[in-house]
Tab-separated table of C-alpha atoms in Angstrom:
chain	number	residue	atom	x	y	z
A	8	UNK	CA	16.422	14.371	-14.835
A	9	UNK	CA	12.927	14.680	-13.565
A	10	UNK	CA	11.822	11.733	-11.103
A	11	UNK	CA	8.298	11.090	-9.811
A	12	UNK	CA	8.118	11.635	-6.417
A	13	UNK	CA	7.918	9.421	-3.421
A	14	UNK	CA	5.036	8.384	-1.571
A	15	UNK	CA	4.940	8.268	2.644
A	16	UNK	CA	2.129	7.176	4.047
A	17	UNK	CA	1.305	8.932	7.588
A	18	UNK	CA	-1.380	8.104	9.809
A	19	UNK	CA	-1.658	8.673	13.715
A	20	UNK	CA	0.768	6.057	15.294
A	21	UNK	CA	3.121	6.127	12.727
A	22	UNK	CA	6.763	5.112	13.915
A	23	UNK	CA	8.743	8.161	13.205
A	24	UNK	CA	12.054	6.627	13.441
A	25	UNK	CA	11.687	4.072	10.504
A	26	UNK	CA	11.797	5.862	7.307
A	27	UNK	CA	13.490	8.738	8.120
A	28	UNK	CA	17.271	7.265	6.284
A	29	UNK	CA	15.184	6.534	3.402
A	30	UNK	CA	13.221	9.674	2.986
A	31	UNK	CA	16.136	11.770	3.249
A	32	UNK	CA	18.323	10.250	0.972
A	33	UNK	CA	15.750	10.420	-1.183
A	34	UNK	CA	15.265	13.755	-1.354
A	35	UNK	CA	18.931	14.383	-1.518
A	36	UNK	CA	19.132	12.491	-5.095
A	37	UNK	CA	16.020	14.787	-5.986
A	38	UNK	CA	12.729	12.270	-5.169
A	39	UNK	CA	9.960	15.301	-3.969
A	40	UNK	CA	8.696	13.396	-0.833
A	41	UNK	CA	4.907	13.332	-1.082
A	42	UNK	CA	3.029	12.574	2.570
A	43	UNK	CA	-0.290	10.522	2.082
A	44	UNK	CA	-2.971	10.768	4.864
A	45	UNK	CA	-6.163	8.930	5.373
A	46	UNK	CA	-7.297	12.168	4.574
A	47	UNK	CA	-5.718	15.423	4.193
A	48	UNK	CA	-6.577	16.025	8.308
A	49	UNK	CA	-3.662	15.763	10.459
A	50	UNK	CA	-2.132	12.953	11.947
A	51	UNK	CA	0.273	12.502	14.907
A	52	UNK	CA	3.492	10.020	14.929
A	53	UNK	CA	3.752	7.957	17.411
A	54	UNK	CA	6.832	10.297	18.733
A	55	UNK	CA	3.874	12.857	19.117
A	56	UNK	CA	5.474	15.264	15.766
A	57	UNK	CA	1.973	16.345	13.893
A	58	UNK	CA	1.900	15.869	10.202
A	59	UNK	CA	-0.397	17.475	7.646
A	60	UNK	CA	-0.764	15.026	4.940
A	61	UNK	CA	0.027	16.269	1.238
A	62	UNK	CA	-2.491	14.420	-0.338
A	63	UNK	CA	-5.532	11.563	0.736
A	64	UNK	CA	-5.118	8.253	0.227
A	65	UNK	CA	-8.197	8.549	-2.588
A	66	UNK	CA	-5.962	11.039	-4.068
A	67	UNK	CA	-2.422	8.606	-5.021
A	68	UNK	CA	-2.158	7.244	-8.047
A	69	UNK	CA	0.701	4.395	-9.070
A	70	UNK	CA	1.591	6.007	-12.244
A	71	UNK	CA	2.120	9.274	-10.524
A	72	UNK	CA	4.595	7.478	-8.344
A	73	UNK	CA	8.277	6.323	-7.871
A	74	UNK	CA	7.365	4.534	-4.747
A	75	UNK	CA	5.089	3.976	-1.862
A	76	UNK	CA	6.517	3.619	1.645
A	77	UNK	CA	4.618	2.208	4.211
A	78	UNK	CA	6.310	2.506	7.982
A	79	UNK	CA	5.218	0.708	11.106
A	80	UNK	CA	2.275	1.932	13.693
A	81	UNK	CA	0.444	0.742	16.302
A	82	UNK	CA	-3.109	0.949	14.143
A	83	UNK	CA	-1.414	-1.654	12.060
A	84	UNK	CA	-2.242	-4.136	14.819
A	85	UNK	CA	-4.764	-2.428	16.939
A	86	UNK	CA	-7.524	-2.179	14.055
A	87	UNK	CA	-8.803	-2.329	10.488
A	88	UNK	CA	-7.874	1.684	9.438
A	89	UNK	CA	-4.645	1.264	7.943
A	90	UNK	CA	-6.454	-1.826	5.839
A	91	UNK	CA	-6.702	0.759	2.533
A	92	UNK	CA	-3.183	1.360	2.194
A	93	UNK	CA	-2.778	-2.312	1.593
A	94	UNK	CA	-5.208	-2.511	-0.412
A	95	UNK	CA	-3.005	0.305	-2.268
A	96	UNK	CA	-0.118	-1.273	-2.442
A	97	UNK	CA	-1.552	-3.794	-4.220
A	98	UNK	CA	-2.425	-1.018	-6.751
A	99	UNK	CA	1.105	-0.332	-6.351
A	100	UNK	CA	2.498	-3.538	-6.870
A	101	UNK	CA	-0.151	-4.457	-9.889
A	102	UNK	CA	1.040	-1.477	-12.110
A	103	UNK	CA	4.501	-2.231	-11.501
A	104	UNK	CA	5.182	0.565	-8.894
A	105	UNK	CA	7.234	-0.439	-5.930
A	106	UNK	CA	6.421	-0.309	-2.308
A	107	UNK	CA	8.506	-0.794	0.839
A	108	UNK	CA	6.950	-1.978	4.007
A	109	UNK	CA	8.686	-1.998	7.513
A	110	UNK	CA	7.312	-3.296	10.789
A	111	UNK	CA	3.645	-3.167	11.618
A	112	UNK	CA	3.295	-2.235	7.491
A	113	UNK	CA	4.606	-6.018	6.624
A	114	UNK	CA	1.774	-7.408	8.518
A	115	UNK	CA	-0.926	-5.325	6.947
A	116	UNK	CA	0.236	-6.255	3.392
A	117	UNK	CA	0.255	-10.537	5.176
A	118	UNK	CA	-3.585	-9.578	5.882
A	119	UNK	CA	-3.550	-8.591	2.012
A	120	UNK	CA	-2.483	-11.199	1.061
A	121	UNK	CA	0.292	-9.450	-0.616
A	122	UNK	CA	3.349	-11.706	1.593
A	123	UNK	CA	1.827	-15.174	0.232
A	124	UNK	CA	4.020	-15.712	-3.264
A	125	UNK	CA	7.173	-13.693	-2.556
A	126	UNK	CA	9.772	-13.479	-0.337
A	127	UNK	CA	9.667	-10.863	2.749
A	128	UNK	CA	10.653	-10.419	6.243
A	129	UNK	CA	9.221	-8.838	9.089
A	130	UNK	CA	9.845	-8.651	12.736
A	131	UNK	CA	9.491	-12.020	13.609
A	132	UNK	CA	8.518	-14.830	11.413
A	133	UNK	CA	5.512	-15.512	14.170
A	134	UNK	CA	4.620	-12.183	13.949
A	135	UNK	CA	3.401	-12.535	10.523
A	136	UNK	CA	2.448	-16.005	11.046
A	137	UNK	CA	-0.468	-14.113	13.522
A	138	UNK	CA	-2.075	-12.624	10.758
A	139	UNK	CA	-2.874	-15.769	9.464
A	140	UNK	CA	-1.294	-15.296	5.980
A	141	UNK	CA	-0.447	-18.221	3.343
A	142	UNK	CA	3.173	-17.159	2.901
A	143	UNK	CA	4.854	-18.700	5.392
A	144	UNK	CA	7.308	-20.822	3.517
A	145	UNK	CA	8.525	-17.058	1.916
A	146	UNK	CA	9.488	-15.778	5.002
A	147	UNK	CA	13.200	-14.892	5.356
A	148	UNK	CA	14.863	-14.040	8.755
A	149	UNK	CA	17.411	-11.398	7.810
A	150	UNK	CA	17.494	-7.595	8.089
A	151	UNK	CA	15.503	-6.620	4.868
A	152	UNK	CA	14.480	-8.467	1.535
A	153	UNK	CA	13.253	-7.701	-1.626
A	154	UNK	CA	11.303	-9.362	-4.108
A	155	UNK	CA	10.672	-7.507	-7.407
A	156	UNK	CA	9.120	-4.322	-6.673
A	157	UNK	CA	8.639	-5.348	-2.834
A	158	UNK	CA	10.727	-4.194	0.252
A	159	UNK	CA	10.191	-5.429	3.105
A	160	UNK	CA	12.246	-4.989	6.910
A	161	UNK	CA	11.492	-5.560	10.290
A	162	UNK	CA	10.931	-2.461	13.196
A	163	UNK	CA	15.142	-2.500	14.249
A	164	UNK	CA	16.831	-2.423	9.964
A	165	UNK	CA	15.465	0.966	8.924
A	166	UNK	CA	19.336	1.157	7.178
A	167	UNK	CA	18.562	-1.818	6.380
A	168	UNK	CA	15.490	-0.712	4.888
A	169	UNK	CA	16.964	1.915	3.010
A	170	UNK	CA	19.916	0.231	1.851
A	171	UNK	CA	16.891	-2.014	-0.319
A	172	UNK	CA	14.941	1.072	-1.499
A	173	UNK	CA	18.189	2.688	-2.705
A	174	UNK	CA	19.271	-0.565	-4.744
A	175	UNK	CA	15.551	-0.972	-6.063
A	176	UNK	CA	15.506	2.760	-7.164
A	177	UNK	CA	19.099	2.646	-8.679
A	178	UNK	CA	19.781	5.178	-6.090
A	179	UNK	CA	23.524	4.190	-4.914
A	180	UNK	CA	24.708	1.079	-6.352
A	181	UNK	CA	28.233	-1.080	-5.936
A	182	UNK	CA	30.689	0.098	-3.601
A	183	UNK	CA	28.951	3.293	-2.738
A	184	UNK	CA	25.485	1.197	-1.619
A	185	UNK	CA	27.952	-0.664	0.394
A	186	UNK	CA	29.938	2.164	1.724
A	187	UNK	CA	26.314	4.014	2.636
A	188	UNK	CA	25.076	1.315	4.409
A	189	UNK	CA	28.498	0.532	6.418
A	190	UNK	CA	28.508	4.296	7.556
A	191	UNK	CA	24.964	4.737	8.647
A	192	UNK	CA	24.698	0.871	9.888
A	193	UNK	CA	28.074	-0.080	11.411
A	194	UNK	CA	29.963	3.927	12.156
A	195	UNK	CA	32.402	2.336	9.307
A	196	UNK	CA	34.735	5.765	9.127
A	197	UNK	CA	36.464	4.426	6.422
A	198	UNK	CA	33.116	4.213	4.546
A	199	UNK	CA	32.691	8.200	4.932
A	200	UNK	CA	36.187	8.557	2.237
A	201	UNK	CA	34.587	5.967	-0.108
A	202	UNK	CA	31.386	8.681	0.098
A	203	UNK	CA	33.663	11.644	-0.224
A	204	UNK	CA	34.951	10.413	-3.260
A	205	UNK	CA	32.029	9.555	-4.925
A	206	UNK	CA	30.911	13.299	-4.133
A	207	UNK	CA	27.967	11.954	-1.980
């Protein structure tokens, strides 16, 4: 079966560490990883790795997509640059396309106004509450949440984070969602034969 690829946004700053359980597993149940830029000029992670985008953000669009994840990065809070992928996920969101946002990411969709009607998490809930966003009353302290086509997790649940992409996506489901998450979040051994047997 052919599946549309997933989307990562990189731009200089971006936190590395964050959406690198979800991209892999990804690609392992055969989602192409795309890499979206600012531009197609290279960017640097916050760890200092150098990335050369696949495509500009001008370039993305929803119905070419199985999902656009947006990580955490220091530009989310520093400045306005990172403003147009919010305004993309909105594009996202509109045509029915999901998105995932972790850390700095669930902030820039608050300023978007994209937080105000659904439930999310985040950091912190003052974190959010910062930004100045209407959607305070949605905010839900636990590792990761997702409303319809939104994921959202704070900087320390990227298993967390994936665990929600990989129910959204119909990825792993049941006991074998479950079993992932208790290997790669809790060192569950026992988790690692429920795996085996599935033949993942």
């Amino acid at each position: 079966m052919s599946r549309k690829p997933a989307h990562l946004a990189v731009y200089d700053t971006f936190a590395d560490w964050e959406t690198g359980h979800t991209t892999a597993h990804l690609a392992r149940a055969g989602y192409g990883i795309r890499t979206v830029g600012p531009t197609r000029e290279p960017v640097t992670t916050i760890g200092g790795v150098r990335i050369q985008p696949d495509l500009a953000l001008e370039e993305v669009r929803p119905e070419d997509s199985s999902l656009l994840i947006l990580a955490g990065a220091d530009l989310w809070d520093t400045s306005d640059d990172l403003a147009p992928f919010a305004r993309e996920a909105r594009a996202f969101l509109d045509a029915g396309v999901p998105v995932a946002a972790i850390c700095g990411a669930t902030a820039g969709l608050a300023r978007e106004g994209l937080l105000d009607d659904r439930a999310h998490t985040s950091a912190v809930s003052f974190y959010l509450a910062a930004t100045g966003y209407r959607g305070g009353a949605h905010y839900v302290d636990t590792d990761a949440v997702t409303d319809g086509k939104l994921v959202t997790a704070g900087p320390t649940e990227p298993v967390a984070f994936a665990r929600e992409v990989f129910r959204l996506l119909g990825v792993y489901e049941g006991e074998v969602l479950d079993a992932w998450y208790r290997l790669f979040h809790d060192s569950d051994a026992e988790a690692y034969a429920v795996l085996q047997q599935a033949g993942q």
